[in-house]
Coordinates of C-alpha atoms and ligand atoms in Angstrom, one line a residue:
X1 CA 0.0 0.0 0.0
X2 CA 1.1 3.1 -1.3
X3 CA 0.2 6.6 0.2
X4 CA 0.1 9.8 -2.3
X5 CA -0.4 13.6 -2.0
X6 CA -3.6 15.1 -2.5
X7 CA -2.6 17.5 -4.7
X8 CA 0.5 16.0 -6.4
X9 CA 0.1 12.1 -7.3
X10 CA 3.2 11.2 -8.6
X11 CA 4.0 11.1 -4.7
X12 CA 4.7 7.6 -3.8
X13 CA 5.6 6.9 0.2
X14 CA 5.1 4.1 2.2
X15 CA 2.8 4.2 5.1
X16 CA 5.8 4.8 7.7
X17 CA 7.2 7.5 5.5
X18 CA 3.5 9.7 5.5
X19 CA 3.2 9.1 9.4
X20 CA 6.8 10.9 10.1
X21 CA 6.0 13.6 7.1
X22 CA 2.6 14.6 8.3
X23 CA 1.6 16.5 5.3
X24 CA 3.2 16.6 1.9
X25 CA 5.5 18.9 1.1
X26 CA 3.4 20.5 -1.8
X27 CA 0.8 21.6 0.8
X28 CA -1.6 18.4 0.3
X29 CA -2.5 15.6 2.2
X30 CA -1.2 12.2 2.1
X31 CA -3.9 9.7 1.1
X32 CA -4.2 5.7 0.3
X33 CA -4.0 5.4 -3.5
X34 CA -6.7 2.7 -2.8
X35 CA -8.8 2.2 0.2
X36 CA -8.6 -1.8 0.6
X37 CA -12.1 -3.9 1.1
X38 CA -12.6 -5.8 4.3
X39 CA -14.0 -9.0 3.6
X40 CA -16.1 -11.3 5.8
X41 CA -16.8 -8.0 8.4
X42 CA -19.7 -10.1 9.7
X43 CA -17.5 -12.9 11.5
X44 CA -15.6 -10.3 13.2
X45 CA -18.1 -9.6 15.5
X46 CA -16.4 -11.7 18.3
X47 CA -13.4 -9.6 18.4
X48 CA -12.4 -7.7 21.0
X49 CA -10.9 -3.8 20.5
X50 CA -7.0 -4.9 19.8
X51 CA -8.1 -7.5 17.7
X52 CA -10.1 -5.5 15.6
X53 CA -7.5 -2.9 15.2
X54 CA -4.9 -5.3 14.2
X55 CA -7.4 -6.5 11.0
X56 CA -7.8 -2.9 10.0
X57 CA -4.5 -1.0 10.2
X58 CA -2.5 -4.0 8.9
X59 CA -4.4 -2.9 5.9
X60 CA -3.3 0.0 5.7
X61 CA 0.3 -0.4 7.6
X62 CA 1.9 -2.2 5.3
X63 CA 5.3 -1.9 5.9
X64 CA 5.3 -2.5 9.4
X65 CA 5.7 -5.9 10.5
X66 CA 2.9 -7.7 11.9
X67 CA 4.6 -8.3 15.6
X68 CA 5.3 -4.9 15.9
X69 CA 2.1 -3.3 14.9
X70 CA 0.4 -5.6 17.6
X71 CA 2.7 -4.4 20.0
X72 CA 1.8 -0.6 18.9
X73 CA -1.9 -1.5 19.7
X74 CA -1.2 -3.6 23.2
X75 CA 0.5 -0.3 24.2
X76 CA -1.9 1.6 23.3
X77 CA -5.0 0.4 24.2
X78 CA -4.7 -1.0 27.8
X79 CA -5.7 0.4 31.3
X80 CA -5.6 4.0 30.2
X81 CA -8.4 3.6 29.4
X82 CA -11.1 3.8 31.9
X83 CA -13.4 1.0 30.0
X84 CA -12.5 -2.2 28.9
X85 CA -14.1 -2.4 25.8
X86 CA -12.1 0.8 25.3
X87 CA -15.1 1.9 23.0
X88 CA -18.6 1.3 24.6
X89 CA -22.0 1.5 22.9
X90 CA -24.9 2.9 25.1
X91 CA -28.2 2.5 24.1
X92 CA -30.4 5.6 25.0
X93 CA -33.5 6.0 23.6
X94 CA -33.7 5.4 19.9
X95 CA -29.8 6.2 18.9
X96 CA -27.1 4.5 19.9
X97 CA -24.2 6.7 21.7
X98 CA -20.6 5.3 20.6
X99 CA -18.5 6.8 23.9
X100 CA -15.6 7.6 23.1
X101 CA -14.2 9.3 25.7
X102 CA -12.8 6.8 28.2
X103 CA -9.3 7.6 27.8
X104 CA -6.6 9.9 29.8
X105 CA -7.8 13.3 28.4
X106 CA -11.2 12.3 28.3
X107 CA -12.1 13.4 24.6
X108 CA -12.4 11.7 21.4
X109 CA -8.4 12.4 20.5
X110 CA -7.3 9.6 22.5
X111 CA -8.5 7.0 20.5
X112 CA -5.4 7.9 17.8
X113 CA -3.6 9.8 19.9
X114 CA -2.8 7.0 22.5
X115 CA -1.4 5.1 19.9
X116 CA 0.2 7.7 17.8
X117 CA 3.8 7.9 19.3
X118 CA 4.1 4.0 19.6
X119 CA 3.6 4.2 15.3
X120 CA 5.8 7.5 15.1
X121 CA 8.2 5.5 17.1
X122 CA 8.3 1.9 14.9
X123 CA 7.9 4.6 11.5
X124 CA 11.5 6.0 12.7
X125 CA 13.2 3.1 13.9
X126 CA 11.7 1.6 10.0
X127 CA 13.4 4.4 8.2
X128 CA 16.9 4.2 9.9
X129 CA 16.6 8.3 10.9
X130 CA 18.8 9.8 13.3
X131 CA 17.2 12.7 14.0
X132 CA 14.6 13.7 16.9
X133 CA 11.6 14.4 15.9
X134 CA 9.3 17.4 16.9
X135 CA 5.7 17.2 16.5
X136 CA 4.0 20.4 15.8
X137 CA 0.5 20.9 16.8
X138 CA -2.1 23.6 16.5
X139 CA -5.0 22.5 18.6
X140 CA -8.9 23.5 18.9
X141 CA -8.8 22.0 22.3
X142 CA -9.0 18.2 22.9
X143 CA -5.8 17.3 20.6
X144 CA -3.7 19.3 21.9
X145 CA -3.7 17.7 25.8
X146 CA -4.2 14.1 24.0
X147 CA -1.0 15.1 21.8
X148 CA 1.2 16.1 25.3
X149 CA -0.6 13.3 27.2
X150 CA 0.3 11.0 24.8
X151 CA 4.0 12.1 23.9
X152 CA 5.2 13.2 27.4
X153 CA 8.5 12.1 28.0
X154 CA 8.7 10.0 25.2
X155 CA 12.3 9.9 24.2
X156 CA 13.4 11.4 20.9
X157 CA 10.2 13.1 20.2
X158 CA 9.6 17.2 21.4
X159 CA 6.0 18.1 21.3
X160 CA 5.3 21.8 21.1
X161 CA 1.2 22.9 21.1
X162 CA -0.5 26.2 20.1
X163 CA -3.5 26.6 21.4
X164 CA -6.3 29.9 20.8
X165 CA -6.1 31.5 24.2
X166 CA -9.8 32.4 24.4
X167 CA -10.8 29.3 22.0
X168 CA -10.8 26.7 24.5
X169 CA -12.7 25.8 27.5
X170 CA -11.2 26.7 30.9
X171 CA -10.8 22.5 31.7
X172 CA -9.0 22.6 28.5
X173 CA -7.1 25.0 28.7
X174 CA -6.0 23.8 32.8
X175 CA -5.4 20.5 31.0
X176 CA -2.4 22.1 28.8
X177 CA -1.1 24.3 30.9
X178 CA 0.1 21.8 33.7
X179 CA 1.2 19.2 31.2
X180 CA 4.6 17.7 33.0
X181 CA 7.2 16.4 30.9
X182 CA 10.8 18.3 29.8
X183 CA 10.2 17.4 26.4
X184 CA 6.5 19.7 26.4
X185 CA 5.9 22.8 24.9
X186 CA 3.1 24.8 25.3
X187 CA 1.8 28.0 24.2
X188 CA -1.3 30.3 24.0
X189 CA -1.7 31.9 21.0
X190 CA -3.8 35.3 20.6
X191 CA -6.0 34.4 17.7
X192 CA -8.3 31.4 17.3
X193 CA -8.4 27.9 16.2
X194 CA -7.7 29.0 12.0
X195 CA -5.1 31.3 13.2
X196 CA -2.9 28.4 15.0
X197 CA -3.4 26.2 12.0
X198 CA -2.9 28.7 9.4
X199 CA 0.4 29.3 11.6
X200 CA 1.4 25.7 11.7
X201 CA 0.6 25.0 8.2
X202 CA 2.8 28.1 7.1
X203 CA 5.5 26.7 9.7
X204 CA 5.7 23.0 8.1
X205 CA 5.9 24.8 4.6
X206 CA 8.9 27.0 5.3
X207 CA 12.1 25.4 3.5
X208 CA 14.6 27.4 5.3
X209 CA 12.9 26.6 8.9
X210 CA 13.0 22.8 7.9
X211 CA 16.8 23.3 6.7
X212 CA 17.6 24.9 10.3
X213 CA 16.3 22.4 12.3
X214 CA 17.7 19.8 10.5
X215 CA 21.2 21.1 10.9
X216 CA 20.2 20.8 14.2
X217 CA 19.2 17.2 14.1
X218 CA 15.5 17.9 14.1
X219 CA 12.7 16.9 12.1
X220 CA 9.0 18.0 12.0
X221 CA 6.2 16.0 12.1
X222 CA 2.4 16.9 13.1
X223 CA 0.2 15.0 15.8
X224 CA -3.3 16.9 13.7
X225 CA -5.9 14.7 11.9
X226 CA -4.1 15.5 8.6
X227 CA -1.2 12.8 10.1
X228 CA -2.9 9.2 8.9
X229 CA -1.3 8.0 11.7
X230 CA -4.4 9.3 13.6
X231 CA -6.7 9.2 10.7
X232 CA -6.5 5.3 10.0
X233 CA -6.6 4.6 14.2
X234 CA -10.0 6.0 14.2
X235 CA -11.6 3.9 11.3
X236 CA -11.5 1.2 13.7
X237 CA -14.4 2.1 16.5
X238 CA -17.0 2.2 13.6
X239 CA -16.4 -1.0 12.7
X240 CA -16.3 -2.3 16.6
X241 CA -19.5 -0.1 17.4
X242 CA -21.4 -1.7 14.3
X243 CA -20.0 -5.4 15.2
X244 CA -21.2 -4.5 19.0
X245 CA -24.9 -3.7 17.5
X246 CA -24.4 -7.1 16.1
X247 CA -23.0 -9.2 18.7
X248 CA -25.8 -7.9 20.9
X249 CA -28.5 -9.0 18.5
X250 CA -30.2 -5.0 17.8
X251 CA -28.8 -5.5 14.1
X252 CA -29.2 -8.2 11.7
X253 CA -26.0 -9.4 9.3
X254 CA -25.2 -6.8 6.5
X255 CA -28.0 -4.3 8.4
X256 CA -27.4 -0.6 7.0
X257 CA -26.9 1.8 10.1
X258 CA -26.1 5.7 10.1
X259 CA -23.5 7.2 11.7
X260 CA -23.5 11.1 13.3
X261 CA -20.6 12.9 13.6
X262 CA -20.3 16.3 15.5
X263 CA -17.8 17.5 12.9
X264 CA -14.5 20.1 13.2
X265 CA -11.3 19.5 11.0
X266 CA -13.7 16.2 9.2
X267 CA -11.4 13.9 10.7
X268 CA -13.5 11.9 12.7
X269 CA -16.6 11.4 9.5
X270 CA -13.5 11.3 7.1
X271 CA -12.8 8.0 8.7
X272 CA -16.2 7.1 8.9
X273 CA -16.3 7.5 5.5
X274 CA -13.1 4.9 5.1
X275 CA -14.7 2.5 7.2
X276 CA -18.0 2.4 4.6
X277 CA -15.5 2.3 1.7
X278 CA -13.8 -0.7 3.4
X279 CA -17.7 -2.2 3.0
X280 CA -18.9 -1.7 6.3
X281 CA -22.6 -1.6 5.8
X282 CA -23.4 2.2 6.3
X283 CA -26.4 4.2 5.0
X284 CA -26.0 8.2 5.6
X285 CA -23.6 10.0 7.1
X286 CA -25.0 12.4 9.2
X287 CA -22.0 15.7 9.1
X288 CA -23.2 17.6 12.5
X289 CA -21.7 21.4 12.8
X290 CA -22.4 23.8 15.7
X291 CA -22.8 27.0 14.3
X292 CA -20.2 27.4 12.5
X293 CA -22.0 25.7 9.7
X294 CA -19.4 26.1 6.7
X295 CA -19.4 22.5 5.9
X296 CA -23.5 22.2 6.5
X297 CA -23.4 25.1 3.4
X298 CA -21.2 23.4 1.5
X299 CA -23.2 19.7 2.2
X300 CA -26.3 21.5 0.2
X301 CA -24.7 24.3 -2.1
X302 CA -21.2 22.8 -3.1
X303 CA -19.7 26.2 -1.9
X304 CA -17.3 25.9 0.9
X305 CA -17.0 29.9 1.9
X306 CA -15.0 31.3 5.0
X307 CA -15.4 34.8 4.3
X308 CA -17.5 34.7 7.5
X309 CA -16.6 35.2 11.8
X310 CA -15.3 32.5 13.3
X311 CA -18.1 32.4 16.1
X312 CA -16.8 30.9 19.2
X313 CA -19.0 28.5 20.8
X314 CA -19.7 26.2 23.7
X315 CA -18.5 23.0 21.3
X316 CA -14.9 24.7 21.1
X317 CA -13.5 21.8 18.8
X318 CA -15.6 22.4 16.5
X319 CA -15.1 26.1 16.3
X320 CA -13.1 25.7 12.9
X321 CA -13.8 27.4 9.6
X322 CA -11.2 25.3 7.5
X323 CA -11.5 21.7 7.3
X324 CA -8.9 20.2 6.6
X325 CA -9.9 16.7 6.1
X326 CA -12.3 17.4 3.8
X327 CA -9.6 17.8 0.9
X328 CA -9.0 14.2 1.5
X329 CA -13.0 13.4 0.7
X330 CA -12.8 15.9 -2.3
X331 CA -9.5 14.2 -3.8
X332 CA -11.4 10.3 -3.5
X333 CA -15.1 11.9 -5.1
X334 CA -13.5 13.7 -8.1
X335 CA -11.9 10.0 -9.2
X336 CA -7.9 11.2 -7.6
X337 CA -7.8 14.3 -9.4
X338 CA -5.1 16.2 -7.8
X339 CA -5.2 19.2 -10.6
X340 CA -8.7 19.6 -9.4
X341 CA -7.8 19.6 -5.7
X342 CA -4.9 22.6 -6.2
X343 CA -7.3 24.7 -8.1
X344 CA -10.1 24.7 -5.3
X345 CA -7.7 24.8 -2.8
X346 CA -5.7 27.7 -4.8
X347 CA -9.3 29.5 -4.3
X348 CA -9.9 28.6 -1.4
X349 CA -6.7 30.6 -0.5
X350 CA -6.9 33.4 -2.6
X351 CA -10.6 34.3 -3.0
X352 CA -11.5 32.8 0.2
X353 CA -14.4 30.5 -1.1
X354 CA -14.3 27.2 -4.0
X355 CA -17.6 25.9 -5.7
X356 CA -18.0 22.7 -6.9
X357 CA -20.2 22.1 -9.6
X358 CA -22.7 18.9 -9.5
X359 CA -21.0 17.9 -6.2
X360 CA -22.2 14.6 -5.5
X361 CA -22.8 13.5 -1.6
X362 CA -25.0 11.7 -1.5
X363 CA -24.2 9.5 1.4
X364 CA -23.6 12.5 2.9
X365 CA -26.5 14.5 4.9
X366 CA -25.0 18.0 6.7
X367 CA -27.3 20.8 9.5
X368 CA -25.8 22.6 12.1
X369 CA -26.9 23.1 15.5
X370 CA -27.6 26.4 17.5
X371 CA -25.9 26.8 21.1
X372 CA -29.6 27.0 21.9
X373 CA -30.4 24.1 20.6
X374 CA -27.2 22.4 22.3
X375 CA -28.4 23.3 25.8
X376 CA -32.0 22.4 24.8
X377 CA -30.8 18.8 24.0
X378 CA -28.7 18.1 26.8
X379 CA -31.7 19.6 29.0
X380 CA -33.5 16.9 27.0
X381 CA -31.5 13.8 27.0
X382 CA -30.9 14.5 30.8
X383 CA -34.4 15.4 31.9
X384 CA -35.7 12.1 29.8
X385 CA -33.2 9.5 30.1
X386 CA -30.4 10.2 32.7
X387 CA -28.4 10.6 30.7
X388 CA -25.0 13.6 30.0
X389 CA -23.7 14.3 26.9
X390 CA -21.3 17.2 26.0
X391 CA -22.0 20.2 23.8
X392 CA -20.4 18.5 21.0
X393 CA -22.2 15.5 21.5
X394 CA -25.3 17.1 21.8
X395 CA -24.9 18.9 18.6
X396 CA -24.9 15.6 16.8
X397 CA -27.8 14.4 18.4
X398 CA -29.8 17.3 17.8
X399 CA -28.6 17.3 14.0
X400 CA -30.0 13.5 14.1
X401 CA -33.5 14.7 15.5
X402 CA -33.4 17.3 12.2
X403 CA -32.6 14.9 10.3
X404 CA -35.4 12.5 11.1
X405 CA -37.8 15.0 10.9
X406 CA -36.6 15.6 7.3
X407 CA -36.5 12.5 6.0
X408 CA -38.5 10.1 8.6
X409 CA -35.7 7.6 7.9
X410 CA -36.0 5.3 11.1
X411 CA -32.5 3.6 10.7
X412 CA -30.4 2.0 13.3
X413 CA -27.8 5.0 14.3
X414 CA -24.3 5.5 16.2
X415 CA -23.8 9.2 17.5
X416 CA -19.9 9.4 17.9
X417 CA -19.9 10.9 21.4
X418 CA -17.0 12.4 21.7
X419 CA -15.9 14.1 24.6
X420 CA -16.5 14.0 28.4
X421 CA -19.5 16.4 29.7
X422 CA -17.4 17.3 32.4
X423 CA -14.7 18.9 29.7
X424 CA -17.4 20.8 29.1
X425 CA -19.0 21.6 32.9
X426 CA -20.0 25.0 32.9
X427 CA -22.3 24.5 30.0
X428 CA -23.4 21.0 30.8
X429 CA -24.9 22.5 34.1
X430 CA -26.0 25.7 32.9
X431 CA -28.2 23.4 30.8
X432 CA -29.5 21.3 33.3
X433 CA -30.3 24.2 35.0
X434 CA -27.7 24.6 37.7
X435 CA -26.6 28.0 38.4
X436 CA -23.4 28.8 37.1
X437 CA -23.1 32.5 37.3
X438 CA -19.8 33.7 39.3
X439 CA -18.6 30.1 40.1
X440 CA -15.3 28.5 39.7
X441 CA -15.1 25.9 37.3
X442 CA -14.1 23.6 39.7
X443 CA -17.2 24.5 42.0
X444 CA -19.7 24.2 39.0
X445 CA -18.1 20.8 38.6
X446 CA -18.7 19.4 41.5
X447 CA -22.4 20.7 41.6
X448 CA -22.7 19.2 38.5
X449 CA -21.4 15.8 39.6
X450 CA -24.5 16.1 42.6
X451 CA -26.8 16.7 40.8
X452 CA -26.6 13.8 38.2
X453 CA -25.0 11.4 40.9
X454 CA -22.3 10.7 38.2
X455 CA -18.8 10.5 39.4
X456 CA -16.1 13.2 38.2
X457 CA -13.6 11.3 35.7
X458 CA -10.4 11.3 38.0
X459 CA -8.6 13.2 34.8
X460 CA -10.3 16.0 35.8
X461 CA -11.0 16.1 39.7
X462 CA -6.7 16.1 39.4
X463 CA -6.3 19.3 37.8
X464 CA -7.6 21.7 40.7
X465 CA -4.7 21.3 42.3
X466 CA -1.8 21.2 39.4
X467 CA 0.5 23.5 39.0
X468 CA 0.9 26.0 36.1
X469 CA 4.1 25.2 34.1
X470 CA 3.5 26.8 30.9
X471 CA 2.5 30.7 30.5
X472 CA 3.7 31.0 27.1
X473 CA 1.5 33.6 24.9
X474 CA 2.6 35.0 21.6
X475 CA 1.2 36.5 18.1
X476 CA 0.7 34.4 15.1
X477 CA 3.9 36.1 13.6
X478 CA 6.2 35.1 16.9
X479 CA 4.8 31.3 16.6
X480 CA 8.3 29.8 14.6
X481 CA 10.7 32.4 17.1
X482 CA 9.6 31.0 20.1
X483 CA 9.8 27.1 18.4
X484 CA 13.6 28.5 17.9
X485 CA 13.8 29.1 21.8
X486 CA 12.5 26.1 23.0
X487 CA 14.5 23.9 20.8
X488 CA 17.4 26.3 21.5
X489 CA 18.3 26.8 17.9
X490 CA 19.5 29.6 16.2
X491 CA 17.1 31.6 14.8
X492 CA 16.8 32.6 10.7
X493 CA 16.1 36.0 9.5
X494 CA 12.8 36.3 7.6
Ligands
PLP501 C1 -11.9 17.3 17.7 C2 -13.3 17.1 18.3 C3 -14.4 17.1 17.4 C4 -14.2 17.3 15.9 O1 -13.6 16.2 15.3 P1 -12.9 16.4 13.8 O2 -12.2 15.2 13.6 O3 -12.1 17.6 13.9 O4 -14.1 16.6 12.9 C5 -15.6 16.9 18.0 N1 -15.8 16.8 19.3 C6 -14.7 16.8 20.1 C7 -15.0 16.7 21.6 C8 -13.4 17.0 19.7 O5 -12.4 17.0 20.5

């Protein structure tokens, strides 16, 4: 299996090769050139998570060696996680939610992040390199703590994050800023979400910057949903979530199902869409925005336009006007035509908006949900059933409840839930109608936990009493300076 750029395809790398790159050097995306079938899914319903993972990435990992990738996945998914089926489905109602939120940093991130080193580490040792490797990482929130969680004191690897200093939620931010670990960087940049990309992105583009740190026996590699390394991880809890429908007898063999997914960068539906091209049997794909509804506009118009605010919301990682992922969908729709791909994106850049005529998406269904409609769901879902979802989370439910209304399509359906409602406290119990006005954080929390006699994840009840160790805060333009102080490298004039 060969992986190629986006935007350039006479790019031929191995899978190893595209985890340490990250992103191709002509500004595209690495991708498959062909997304391999999954036979016999059905008999894989007795499998348990490592199992299962082992079937799907050896597919696509094919120059690791079949020992070694098991050991990535025994590293990865052991007692970190909270659950033991790593990846539990909960029945609530009529939807099924897919919780994936049971590891260290308690959001969706984990899943690929927890074993994202462990493959960064075998792609390395694979390609004979001598250098240490830095991953660069802009974060809307959750990746960024699942990235430092993840590559903390992990010898010859450096992980600097940039995260918006008023784009994230106050446990999310707490979560970053008391990340242990010589080998951390981390730093608040004034700006939001697009901003700290854009940044990055320029940063991983810059020849002379590369050529500097690689004097200095460094290379750069990215822990973002662009790096298959995370985007082939998370392929594998669809699968596990349908076979669990299976094993427990609410689905019948081959039985269509839809999937939700509360949407930001398109990672998480990107792989999503993989797993239905692998031939798990899926029907729609349900793409759930909050309100910043770019890619619900471009779901029904085929015009993907950011010349709009970037509106922050209480569903942080999804506060995103460019999706990055979504190139990847584009590239595999328009049959791999990567002249295609530079033009929109060339647009996209210069004009701010792309069209796409007679887009076809068809499995594809996008809406977007308002932050009153977000508290008015998890009001809902708690009031009826007991049950706590996150602001994210809830978004994809309520897009669901749109969706049925539309279309009165009644099939079986897995919400991704993807983050902890405790990430997320302030809003979670302003919802249920606790009273958050001039509390702490940590107070609200608490009240929180009372009132819905559901423990605090441990993750979190921690963090009250961390210490700060990072106060770094800088422009967009000082982003590559202070990468140059941390890594103690001379700096280039530019
Ligand atoms: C990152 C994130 C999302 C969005 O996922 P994408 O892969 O960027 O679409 C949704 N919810 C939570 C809690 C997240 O952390």
């Amino acid at each position: 299996m060969k992986y190629t750029s986006t935007r350039n395809k006479t790019v031929s790398i191995s899978s190893s090769e595209a985890i340490i790159q990250g992103i191709s050097k002509d500004g595209g995306l690495f991708v498959p050139t062909n997304i391999p079938k999954l036979n016999n899914i059905m008999d894989l319903k007795e499998m348990n998570y490592k199992e299962l993972a082992f079937i799907i990435m050896s597919k696509f990992f094919t120059d690791f060696k079949s020992n070694d990738l098991k050991n990535c996945i025994d590293k990865a998914y052991d007692i970190k996680f909270s659950k033991k089926e790593i990846a539990p489905l909960v029945n609530v109602g009529d939807v099924f939610f897919l919780e994936l939120f049971h590891g260290p940093t308690l959001a969706f991130k984990d899943m690929a992040l927890s074993i994202l080193p462990y493959l960064l580490k075998e792609a390395i040792r694979i390609n004979k390199i001598d250098k240490e490797v830095v991953i660069l990482t802009a974060t809307s929130g959750d990746t960024g703590k699942a990235a430092l969680e993840s590559f903390a004191n992990v010898d010859g690897i450096k992980i600097v994050v940039f995260f918006p200093e008023d784009g994230v939620s106050e446990i999310q931010k707490r979560q970053m800023i008391t990340q242990e670990g010589i080998n951390t960087f981390v730093v608040g940049i004034n700006g939001n979400f697009d901003d700290a990309q854009n940044g990055v992105k320029e940063i991983f583009n810059n020849n002379d910057f590369a050529n500097l740190l690689y004097k200095n026996n460094y290379i750069l590699s990215s822990a973002n949903s662009i790096n298959i390394g995370r985007l082939i991880p998370q392929i594998v809890y669809y699968f596990y979530g349908y076979l669990t429908l299976l094993k427990e007898g609410k689905i019948k063999n081959n039985e269509k199902i839809n999937i939700v997914v509360p949407t930001g960068n398109f990672g998480n539906i990107l792989a999503a869409y993989y797993a239905k091209e692998m031939g798990l049997p899926i029907n729609k794909l349900i793409c759930a925005s909050n309100e910043n509804n770019i890619l619900t506009d471009f779901i029904n118009t085929g015009i993907y336009d950011k010349r709009r605010e970037l509106i922050l919301t209480s569903s942080p990682s999804m506060d995103i006007l460019i999706s990055s992922n979504l190139e990847r969908l584009l590239f595999h729709i328009s049959g791999e035509d990567d002249m295609f791909i530079r033009t929109k994106m060339d647009d996209l850049a210069r004009q701010g908006y792309y069209k796409i005529d007679n887009l076809n998406l068809k499995y594809f269904y996008g809406a977007y949900s308002t932050e009153k409609q977000v508290s008015f769901s998890i009001n809902n879902m708690f009031v009826k059933n007991k049950y706590l979802i996150d602001p994210h989370t809830a978004v994809a439910y309520n897009v669901h409840e749109k969706y049925k209304l539309e279309t009165c399509d009644d099939t079986k359906t897995i919400i991704a839930s993807t983050a902890s409602p405790f990430k997320f406290g302030s809003k979670v119990a302003s919802s249920i109608d606790i009273d958050v006005k001039n509390k702490d954080e940590f107070n609200i929390i608490k009240e929180l936990a009372g009132k819905t006699n559901i423990e605090i994840p441990r993750a979190i009840a921690n963090l009250e009493n961390k210490e700060v160790l990072h106060e770094n805060n800088c422009n967009k333009e000082n982003m590559k300076y202070l990468i140059e102080k941390f890594l103690e490298v001379g700096g280039i004039d530019d």
